[in-house]
PDB file of C-alpha atoms in Angstrom:
ATOM      1  CA  UNK A  14     -17.444   9.950   7.594  1.00 52.00           C
ATOM      2  CA  UNK A  15     -20.382   8.274   6.109  1.00 49.00           C
ATOM      3  CA  UNK A  16     -20.698   6.765   2.408  1.00 48.00           C
ATOM      4  CA  UNK A  17     -23.966   5.840   0.272  1.00 44.00           C
ATOM      5  CA  UNK A  18     -23.089   4.653  -2.610  1.00 45.00           C
ATOM      6  CA  UNK A  19     -23.734   2.229  -5.612  1.00 40.00           C
ATOM      7  CA  UNK A  20     -21.158   3.484  -8.670  1.00 38.00           C
ATOM      8  CA  UNK A  21     -20.286   1.113 -11.727  1.00 39.00           C
ATOM      9  CA  UNK A  22     -17.248   0.544 -12.542  1.00 36.00           C
ATOM     10  CA  UNK A  23     -15.233  -0.471 -15.659  1.00 36.00           C
ATOM     11  CA  UNK A  24     -14.474  -3.864 -15.837  1.00 36.00           C
ATOM     12  CA  UNK A  25     -12.617  -5.301 -19.227  1.00 33.00           C
ATOM     13  CA  UNK A  26     -16.241  -5.041 -20.948  1.00 27.00           C
ATOM     14  CA  UNK A  27     -18.069  -6.418 -17.730  1.00 36.00           C
ATOM     15  CA  UNK A  28     -19.836  -3.656 -15.967  1.00 38.00           C
ATOM     16  CA  UNK A  29     -20.325  -4.477 -12.050  1.00 45.00           C
ATOM     17  CA  UNK A  30     -22.413  -2.682  -9.412  1.00 48.00           C
ATOM     18  CA  UNK A  31     -20.495  -1.682  -6.447  1.00 48.00           C
ATOM     19  CA  UNK A  32     -23.003  -1.292  -3.333  1.00 56.00           C
ATOM     20  CA  UNK A  33     -21.025   0.100  -0.137  1.00 58.00           C
ATOM     21  CA  UNK A  34     -22.377   1.985   2.487  1.00 65.00           C
ATOM     22  CA  UNK A  35     -21.435   2.599   6.031  1.00 67.00           C
ATOM     23  CA  UNK A  36     -20.682   4.799   8.388  1.00 74.00           C
ATOM     24  CA  UNK A  37     -16.831   5.987  10.265  1.00 73.00           C
ATOM     25  CA  UNK A  38     -15.821   8.111  13.548  1.00 79.00           C
ATOM     26  CA  UNK A  39     -13.359  10.307  12.870  1.00 80.00           C
ATOM     27  CA  UNK A  40     -10.025   8.741  14.165  1.00 85.00           C
ATOM     28  CA  UNK A  41     -11.208   5.804  13.076  1.00 87.00           C
ATOM     29  CA  UNK A  42      -9.003   2.354  11.988  1.00 89.00           C
ATOM     30  CA  UNK A  43     -10.002   0.819   9.301  1.00 88.00           C
ATOM     31  CA  UNK A  44      -8.823  -2.590   7.892  1.00 90.00           C
ATOM     32  CA  UNK A  45     -10.065  -2.943   4.319  1.00 88.00           C
ATOM     33  CA  UNK A  46      -8.993  -6.473   2.574  1.00 85.00           C
ATOM     34  CA  UNK A  47     -11.015  -8.848   0.090  1.00 79.00           C
ATOM     35  CA  UNK A  48     -10.069 -10.824  -2.860  1.00 75.00           C
ATOM     36  CA  UNK A  49      -8.923  -9.306  -5.657  1.00 68.00           C
ATOM     37  CA  UNK A  50     -11.490  -7.562  -7.524  1.00 63.00           C
ATOM     38  CA  UNK A  51     -13.331  -7.377  -4.671  1.00 61.00           C
ATOM     39  CA  UNK A  52     -14.439  -3.723  -4.542  1.00 61.00           C
ATOM     40  CA  UNK A  53     -10.895  -2.404  -2.381  1.00 68.00           C
ATOM     41  CA  UNK A  54      -9.711   0.424  -5.188  1.00 68.00           C
ATOM     42  CA  UNK A  55     -13.494   1.105  -5.939  1.00 71.00           C
ATOM     43  CA  UNK A  56     -13.677   2.712  -1.997  1.00 72.00           C
ATOM     44  CA  UNK A  57     -10.561   5.193  -3.588  1.00 72.00           C
ATOM     45  CA  UNK A  58     -12.022   5.986  -6.797  1.00 71.00           C
ATOM     46  CA  UNK A  59     -15.361   7.193  -4.214  1.00 72.00           C
ATOM     47  CA  UNK A  60     -13.378   9.154  -1.770  1.00 74.00           C
ATOM     48  CA  UNK A  61     -11.072  10.672  -3.852  1.00 68.00           C
ATOM     49  CA  UNK A  62     -13.952  11.283  -6.232  1.00 67.00           C
ATOM     50  CA  UNK A  63     -12.326   9.901  -9.526  1.00 61.00           C
ATOM     51  CA  UNK A  64     -15.701   8.915  -9.934  1.00 61.00           C
ATOM     52  CA  UNK A  65     -18.336  11.401  -9.751  1.00 60.00           C
ATOM     53  CA  UNK A  66     -21.291  10.326  -7.724  1.00 54.00           C
ATOM     54  CA  UNK A  67     -23.380  13.241  -8.547  1.00 52.00           C
ATOM     55  CA  UNK A  68     -25.589  12.692 -11.322  1.00 48.00           C
ATOM     56  CA  UNK A  69     -24.880  16.752 -12.030  1.00 53.00           C
ATOM     57  CA  UNK A  70     -21.365  15.767 -12.719  1.00 49.00           C
ATOM     58  CA  UNK A  71     -21.682  12.298 -14.779  1.00 47.00           C
ATOM     59  CA  UNK A  72     -20.043  10.886 -17.002  1.00 48.00           C
ATOM     60  CA  UNK A  73     -16.950  10.682 -15.661  1.00 49.00           C
ATOM     61  CA  UNK A  74     -15.632   6.816 -14.760  1.00 51.00           C
ATOM     62  CA  UNK A  75     -12.764   4.692 -14.741  1.00 50.00           C
ATOM     63  CA  UNK A  76     -11.513   2.106 -17.057  1.00 55.00           C
ATOM     64  CA  UNK A  77      -9.613  -0.044 -14.671  1.00 51.00           C
ATOM     65  CA  UNK A  78      -7.959  -1.303 -17.353  1.00 56.00           C
ATOM     66  CA  UNK A  79      -6.038   2.035 -18.246  1.00 55.00           C
ATOM     67  CA  UNK A  80      -6.638   4.013 -15.548  1.00 55.00           C
ATOM     68  CA  UNK A  81      -7.897   6.484 -16.572  1.00 54.00           C
ATOM     69  CA  UNK A  82     -11.488   8.238 -16.987  1.00 52.00           C
ATOM     70  CA  UNK A  83     -13.455   8.113 -19.881  1.00 54.00           C
ATOM     71  CA  UNK A  84     -16.881   9.247 -20.206  1.00 50.00           C
ATOM     72  CA  UNK A  85     -20.290   6.279 -20.549  1.00 51.00           C
ATOM     73  CA  UNK A  86     -22.236   7.417 -23.939  1.00 49.00           C
ATOM     74  CA  UNK A  87     -24.893   4.473 -23.562  1.00 49.00           C
ATOM     75  CA  UNK A  88     -27.717   7.148 -21.980  1.00 46.00           C
ATOM     76  CA  UNK A  89     -30.337   4.064 -21.292  1.00 46.00           C
ATOM     77  CA  UNK A  90     -28.010   2.504 -18.147  1.00 49.00           C
ATOM     78  CA  UNK A  91     -28.393   4.233 -14.333  1.00 51.00           C
ATOM     79  CA  UNK A  92     -26.247   7.292 -13.135  1.00 47.00           C
ATOM     80  CA  UNK A  93     -24.419   7.034 -10.152  1.00 51.00           C
ATOM     81  CA  UNK A  94     -25.363   7.009  -7.364  1.00 57.00           C
ATOM     82  CA  UNK A  95     -24.717   7.688  -3.435  1.00 64.00           C
ATOM     83  CA  UNK A  96     -23.206  10.106  -1.347  1.00 66.00           C
ATOM     84  CA  UNK A  97     -19.181  10.298   1.391  1.00 72.00           C
ATOM     85  CA  UNK A  98     -20.264  13.109   3.501  1.00 69.00           C
ATOM     86  CA  UNK A  99     -17.099  14.121   5.719  1.00 71.00           C
ATOM     87  CA  UNK A 100     -17.929  15.594   9.460  1.00 70.00           C
ATOM     88  CA  UNK A 101     -21.832  15.243   7.827  1.00 73.00           C
ATOM     89  CA  UNK A 102     -20.636  17.614   3.948  1.00 76.00           C
ATOM     90  CA  UNK A 103     -21.597  15.779   0.763  1.00 78.00           C
ATOM     91  CA  UNK A 104     -17.782  16.202  -0.632  1.00 75.00           C
ATOM     92  CA  UNK A 105     -19.918  16.089  -4.389  1.00 76.00           C
ATOM     93  CA  UNK A 106     -20.149  19.647  -2.828  1.00 78.00           C
ATOM     94  CA  UNK A 107     -16.716  21.105  -2.121  1.00 76.00           C
ATOM     95  CA  UNK A 108     -14.111  22.385  -4.151  1.00 78.00           C
ATOM     96  CA  UNK A 109     -11.479  19.064  -5.489  1.00 76.00           C
ATOM     97  CA  UNK A 110      -8.463  20.250  -4.673  1.00 74.00           C
ATOM     98  CA  UNK A 111      -9.805  21.273  -1.138  1.00 76.00           C
ATOM     99  CA  UNK A 112     -10.968  17.538  -0.532  1.00 73.00           C
ATOM    100  CA  UNK A 113      -7.937  15.510  -2.398  1.00 74.00           C
ATOM    101  CA  UNK A 114      -6.012  18.409   0.251  1.00 76.00           C
ATOM    102  CA  UNK A 115      -7.603  16.329   3.137  1.00 78.00           C
ATOM    103  CA  UNK A 116      -6.536  12.868   2.168  1.00 82.00           C
ATOM    104  CA  UNK A 117      -3.188  11.451   1.967  1.00 83.00           C
ATOM    105  CA  UNK A 118      -2.862   8.093   0.657  1.00 81.00           C
ATOM    106  CA  UNK A 119       0.511   6.227   0.317  1.00 80.00           C
ATOM    107  CA  UNK A 120      -0.316   4.281  -2.867  1.00 77.00           C
ATOM    108  CA  UNK A 121       1.591   0.321  -3.039  1.00 74.00           C
ATOM    109  CA  UNK A 122       3.660   1.520  -6.315  1.00 75.00           C
ATOM    110  CA  UNK A 123       4.022   5.386  -5.005  1.00 77.00           C
ATOM    111  CA  UNK A 124       6.059   7.859  -7.776  1.00 77.00           C
ATOM    112  CA  UNK A 125       8.809  10.775  -6.908  1.00 87.00           C
ATOM    113  CA  UNK A 126       8.394  14.403  -7.584  1.00 88.00           C
ATOM    114  CA  UNK A 127      11.692  14.861  -9.842  1.00 89.00           C
ATOM    115  CA  UNK A 128      12.868  17.441  -6.542  1.00 92.00           C
ATOM    116  CA  UNK A 129      14.823  17.138  -3.439  1.00 94.00           C
ATOM    117  CA  UNK A 130      14.081  14.895  -1.603  1.00 94.00           C
ATOM    118  CA  UNK A 131      12.942  17.638   0.974  1.00 95.00           C
ATOM    119  CA  UNK A 132      10.578  18.979  -1.987  1.00 93.00           C
ATOM    120  CA  UNK A 133       8.543  15.427  -1.681  1.00 91.00           C
ATOM    121  CA  UNK A 134       8.401  15.242   1.705  1.00 93.00           C
ATOM    122  CA  UNK A 135       8.032  19.205   1.971  1.00 90.00           C
ATOM    123  CA  UNK A 136       5.498  19.999  -0.946  1.00 82.00           C
ATOM    124  CA  UNK A 137       4.534  23.246   1.241  1.00 79.00           C
ATOM    125  CA  UNK A 138       7.471  23.839   2.381  1.00 84.00           C
ATOM    126  CA  UNK A 139       5.862  24.175   6.133  1.00 86.00           C
ATOM    127  CA  UNK A 140       8.481  22.551   7.849  1.00 89.00           C
ATOM    128  CA  UNK A 141      12.203  22.945   9.635  1.00 93.00           C
ATOM    129  CA  UNK A 142      14.319  20.338   9.516  1.00 94.00           C
ATOM    130  CA  UNK A 143      14.294  19.440  12.449  1.00 95.00           C
ATOM    131  CA  UNK A 144      11.162  18.061  12.041  1.00 96.00           C
ATOM    132  CA  UNK A 145      11.206  16.267   8.767  1.00 96.00           C
ATOM    133  CA  UNK A 146      14.440  14.145  10.923  1.00 96.00           C
ATOM    134  CA  UNK A 147      11.900  13.748  13.693  1.00 95.00           C
ATOM    135  CA  UNK A 148       9.407  12.588  10.538  1.00 93.00           C
ATOM    136  CA  UNK A 149      12.413  10.251   8.799  1.00 94.00           C
ATOM    137  CA  UNK A 150      13.391   8.942  12.522  1.00 92.00           C
ATOM    138  CA  UNK A 151       9.879   7.354  12.851  1.00 87.00           C
ATOM    139  CA  UNK A 152       9.848   6.074   9.062  1.00 85.00           C
ATOM    140  CA  UNK A 153      12.063   4.258  10.054  1.00 85.00           C
ATOM    141  CA  UNK A 154      14.150   6.558   6.763  1.00 91.00           C
ATOM    142  CA  UNK A 155      16.575   8.468   8.749  1.00 94.00           C
ATOM    143  CA  UNK A 156      20.040   6.324   9.141  1.00 94.00           C
ATOM    144  CA  UNK A 157      19.708   5.894   5.249  1.00 94.00           C
ATOM    145  CA  UNK A 158      18.875   9.538   3.921  1.00 96.00           C
ATOM    146  CA  UNK A 159      21.699  10.372   6.632  1.00 96.00           C
ATOM    147  CA  UNK A 160      23.650   8.371   4.602  1.00 95.00           C
ATOM    148  CA  UNK A 161      23.444  10.372   1.321  1.00 94.00           C
ATOM    149  CA  UNK A 162      25.930  12.841   0.632  1.00 93.00           C
ATOM    150  CA  UNK A 163      22.760  15.697   0.052  1.00 94.00           C
ATOM    151  CA  UNK A 164      21.151  14.743   2.715  1.00 96.00           C
ATOM    152  CA  UNK A 165      17.496  16.021   2.040  1.00 95.00           C
ATOM    153  CA  UNK A 166      18.808  18.359  -0.870  1.00 95.00           C
ATOM    154  CA  UNK A 167      19.315  15.114  -2.882  1.00 96.00           C
ATOM    155  CA  UNK A 168      17.438  14.645  -5.853  1.00 95.00           C
ATOM    156  CA  UNK A 169      14.928  13.021  -6.682  1.00 94.00           C
ATOM    157  CA  UNK A 170      15.757  11.108 -10.056  1.00 91.00           C
ATOM    158  CA  UNK A 171      12.951  10.857 -12.386  1.00 88.00           C
ATOM    159  CA  UNK A 172      10.161   8.432 -10.495  1.00 84.00           C
ATOM    160  CA  UNK A 173      12.260   8.695  -7.535  1.00 88.00           C
ATOM    161  CA  UNK A 174      14.103   5.793  -9.695  1.00 88.00           C
ATOM    162  CA  UNK A 175      17.234   5.834  -7.409  1.00 90.00           C
ATOM    163  CA  UNK A 176      14.957   5.240  -3.831  1.00 89.00           C
ATOM    164  CA  UNK A 177      14.008   1.128  -3.993  1.00 85.00           C
ATOM    165  CA  UNK A 178       9.663   0.301  -4.403  1.00 79.00           C
ATOM    166  CA  UNK A 179       9.830   0.181  -0.125  1.00 79.00           C
ATOM    167  CA  UNK A 180      11.935   3.153  -0.204  1.00 85.00           C
ATOM    168  CA  UNK A 181       9.516   4.844  -1.797  1.00 87.00           C
ATOM    169  CA  UNK A 182       6.480   4.180   0.467  1.00 81.00           C
ATOM    170  CA  UNK A 183       7.975   5.047   3.574  1.00 85.00           C
ATOM    171  CA  UNK A 184       8.496   8.913   1.514  1.00 89.00           C
ATOM    172  CA  UNK A 185       5.335   9.403   1.310  1.00 86.00           C
ATOM    173  CA  UNK A 186       3.928   7.736   4.722  1.00 86.00           C
ATOM    174  CA  UNK A 187       6.345  10.482   5.558  1.00 90.00           C
ATOM    175  CA  UNK A 188       4.410  12.932   3.400  1.00 89.00           C
ATOM    176  CA  UNK A 189       1.672  12.329   5.511  1.00 86.00           C
ATOM    177  CA  UNK A 190       3.015  12.598   8.266  1.00 89.00           C
ATOM    178  CA  UNK A 191       4.262  15.654   7.152  1.00 90.00           C
ATOM    179  CA  UNK A 192       0.900  17.808   6.394  1.00 86.00           C
ATOM    180  CA  UNK A 193      -1.097  16.646   8.279  1.00 84.00           C
ATOM    181  CA  UNK A 194      -4.121  15.572   6.732  1.00 82.00           C
ATOM    182  CA  UNK A 195      -7.532  14.187   8.263  1.00 82.00           C
ATOM    183  CA  UNK A 196      -8.012  10.904   6.038  1.00 85.00           C
ATOM    184  CA  UNK A 197      -5.196   9.175   5.992  1.00 87.00           C
ATOM    185  CA  UNK A 198      -5.542   6.117   3.022  1.00 86.00           C
ATOM    186  CA  UNK A 199      -2.738   3.095   2.899  1.00 83.00           C
ATOM    187  CA  UNK A 200      -3.365   1.099  -0.090  1.00 79.00           C
ATOM    188  CA  UNK A 201      -1.285  -1.839  -0.241  1.00 73.00           C
ATOM    189  CA  UNK A 202       1.339   0.848   1.226  1.00 65.00           C
ATOM    190  CA  UNK A 203       4.528  -1.691   3.460  1.00 65.00           C
ATOM    191  CA  UNK A 204       3.554  -4.315   0.715  1.00 65.00           C
ATOM    192  CA  UNK A 205       7.035  -4.127  -0.247  1.00 66.00           C
ATOM    193  CA  UNK A 206       8.996  -4.305   3.667  1.00 68.00           C
ATOM    194  CA  UNK A 207       9.864  -6.924   4.959  1.00 74.00           C
ATOM    195  CA  UNK A 208       7.715  -7.822   8.136  1.00 75.00           C
ATOM    196  CA  UNK A 209       9.350  -6.060  11.436  1.00 76.00           C
ATOM    197  CA  UNK A 210       9.401  -2.803   9.010  1.00 70.00           C
ATOM    198  CA  UNK A 211       5.491  -3.376   8.608  1.00 72.00           C
ATOM    199  CA  UNK A 212       4.906  -4.121  11.800  1.00 75.00           C
ATOM    200  CA  UNK A 213       6.995  -0.623  12.845  1.00 72.00           C
ATOM    201  CA  UNK A 214       5.178   1.063  10.755  1.00 73.00           C
ATOM    202  CA  UNK A 215       1.807  -0.043  11.863  1.00 74.00           C
ATOM    203  CA  UNK A 216       3.083   1.170  15.747  1.00 78.00           C
ATOM    204  CA  UNK A 217       4.008   4.260  14.175  1.00 76.00           C
ATOM    205  CA  UNK A 218       0.535   4.915  12.699  1.00 77.00           C
ATOM    206  CA  UNK A 219      -1.303   4.454  15.687  1.00 79.00           C
ATOM    207  CA  UNK A 220       0.392   6.347  17.130  1.00 81.00           C
ATOM    208  CA  UNK A 221       1.038   9.750  15.008  1.00 83.00           C
ATOM    209  CA  UNK A 222      -2.718   8.605  12.930  1.00 85.00           C
ATOM    210  CA  UNK A 223      -4.585   8.638  16.746  1.00 84.00           C
ATOM    211  CA  UNK A 224      -6.244  11.252  16.008  1.00 85.00           C
ATOM    212  CA  UNK A 225      -6.366  10.853  11.820  1.00 87.00           C
ATOM    213  CA  UNK A 226      -9.013   8.581   9.750  1.00 87.00           C
ATOM    214  CA  UNK A 227      -6.749   5.705   8.459  1.00 87.00           C
ATOM    215  CA  UNK A 228      -7.495   3.245   5.616  1.00 86.00           C
ATOM    216  CA  UNK A 229      -5.308   0.365   5.929  1.00 87.00           C
ATOM    217  CA  UNK A 230      -6.048  -1.638   2.255  1.00 85.00           C
ATOM    218  CA  UNK A 231      -3.598  -4.501   2.717  1.00 78.00           C
ATOM    219  CA  UNK A 232      -3.915  -8.395   1.796  1.00 72.00           C
ATOM    220  CA  UNK A 233      -1.220  -9.217   3.885  1.00 75.00           C
ATOM    221  CA  UNK A 234      -4.286  -9.976   6.853  1.00 82.00           C
ATOM    222  CA  UNK A 235      -1.550  -9.123   9.819  1.00 79.00           C
ATOM    223  CA  UNK A 236      -1.300  -5.553   8.609  1.00 79.00           C
ATOM    224  CA  UNK A 237      -4.392  -4.763  10.296  1.00 85.00           C
ATOM    225  CA  UNK A 238      -5.226  -7.300  12.981  1.00 87.00           C
ATOM    226  CA  UNK A 239      -5.353  -4.159  15.129  1.00 85.00           C
ATOM    227  CA  UNK A 240      -7.702  -1.769  13.017  1.00 89.00           C
ATOM    228  CA  UNK A 241     -10.969  -0.894  15.258  1.00 92.00           C
ATOM    229  CA  UNK A 242     -12.750  -2.347  13.052  1.00 92.00           C
ATOM    230  CA  UNK A 243     -12.082  -4.435   9.582  1.00 91.00           C
ATOM    231  CA  UNK A 244     -14.141  -4.230   6.218  1.00 88.00           C
ATOM    232  CA  UNK A 245     -14.458  -7.133   4.260  1.00 88.00           C
ATOM    233  CA  UNK A 246     -15.150  -6.450   1.165  1.00 83.00           C
ATOM    234  CA  UNK A 247     -16.953  -9.247  -1.740  1.00 79.00           C
ATOM    235  CA  UNK A 248     -18.170  -9.077  -4.238  1.00 75.00           C
ATOM    236  CA  UNK A 249     -19.207  -4.783  -4.245  1.00 72.00           C
ATOM    237  CA  UNK A 250     -20.160  -5.087  -1.025  1.00 77.00           C
ATOM    238  CA  UNK A 251     -19.324  -4.802   2.184  1.00 80.00           C
ATOM    239  CA  UNK A 252     -19.620  -8.579   3.585  1.00 83.00           C
ATOM    240  CA  UNK A 253     -18.949  -7.778   6.945  1.00 87.00           C
ATOM    241  CA  UNK A 254     -17.186  -5.162   8.952  1.00 88.00           C
ATOM    242  CA  UNK A 255     -16.460  -5.960  12.732  1.00 90.00           C
ATOM    243  CA  UNK A 256     -13.463  -5.190  15.725  1.00 93.00           C
ATOM    244  CA  UNK A 257     -11.022  -8.255  14.032  1.00 91.00           C
ATOM    245  CA  UNK A 258     -11.652  -9.684  17.528  1.00 92.00           C
ATOM    246  CA  UNK A 259     -15.450 -10.337  16.613  1.00 93.00           C
ATOM    247  CA  UNK A 260     -14.661 -11.556  12.689  1.00 91.00           C
ATOM    248  CA  UNK A 261     -11.980 -14.270  14.332  1.00 89.00           C
ATOM    249  CA  UNK A 262     -14.109 -15.299  16.967  1.00 90.00           C
ATOM    250  CA  UNK A 263     -17.314 -16.467  14.227  1.00 89.00           C
ATOM    251  CA  UNK A 264     -15.523 -18.474  12.851  1.00 87.00           C
ATOM    252  CA  UNK A 265     -18.643 -18.646   9.472  1.00 86.00           C
ATOM    253  CA  UNK A 266     -17.181 -15.265   8.649  1.00 89.00           C
ATOM    254  CA  UNK A 267     -16.347 -13.781   4.956  1.00 86.00           C
ATOM    255  CA  UNK A 268     -12.493 -12.954   7.588  1.00 87.00           C
ATOM    256  CA  UNK A 269     -12.481 -16.234   9.066  1.00 87.00           C
ATOM    257  CA  UNK A 270     -12.561 -17.352   5.292  1.00 84.00           C
ATOM    258  CA  UNK A 271      -9.993 -14.709   3.873  1.00 84.00           C
ATOM    259  CA  UNK A 272      -7.629 -16.071   6.965  1.00 83.00           C
ATOM    260  CA  UNK A 273      -8.051 -19.958   5.898  1.00 79.00           C
ATOM    261  CA  UNK A 274      -7.360 -19.266   2.223  1.00 77.00           C
ATOM    262  CA  UNK A 275      -4.626 -17.503   3.472  1.00 67.00           C
ATOM    263  CA  UNK A 276      -3.098 -20.294   5.503  1.00 62.00           C
ATOM    264  CA  UNK A 277      -3.745 -23.342   2.898  1.00 56.00           C
TER     265      UNK A 277
END
């Protein structure tokens, strides 16, 4: 996977330019960190084509205050530029639904669909119950679901309100495993679970997603310490990207500065 992009993000009344370029190997596990507003979310927008980098598909942009697409009528501004390539293929040339089927996102505040728990885990209804229960065990949800009166046939309330925020995240995690997507993005996905559960999930990620490319966006730095590489975002750019060991050994690294700020 490769990105070559430059695009504007609307943040209040100020438009800031993001310049981000990097290459990833297939199956690589990348931790992404940075202070609030560093540009972590903009990576997701480009990957999911919420921001179009191909000028022919513009001028749709994201308003960070609302999260909605808006249209830029100022023709004097530079258009978005750049590409996101997966296996050498520019994703702007691929059908949007196909791009998004290839990518799973586990957001910080997920919303579940109205329907059964089984449907929320296996939207395509391609897996048998044995496989679903196996995955529930992997995500530390087997005991919880087995205690529900209707178990997999439990009806999910609107927005998933009958499950806690942490449980909704774990259900999305299970969905990503069952859907077998090639790229998995975890956006603060374990922020509301306890440290012990977080550690178990990180272990599961390394085992279950061994051949998947995984982005883990996190404020909790210990969550990404076992990544193959860590990408530190700052001011809309990749400040540095290297192995955790190399970044920690460099006292002047931006990553060490983040560690220091958290410990203070």
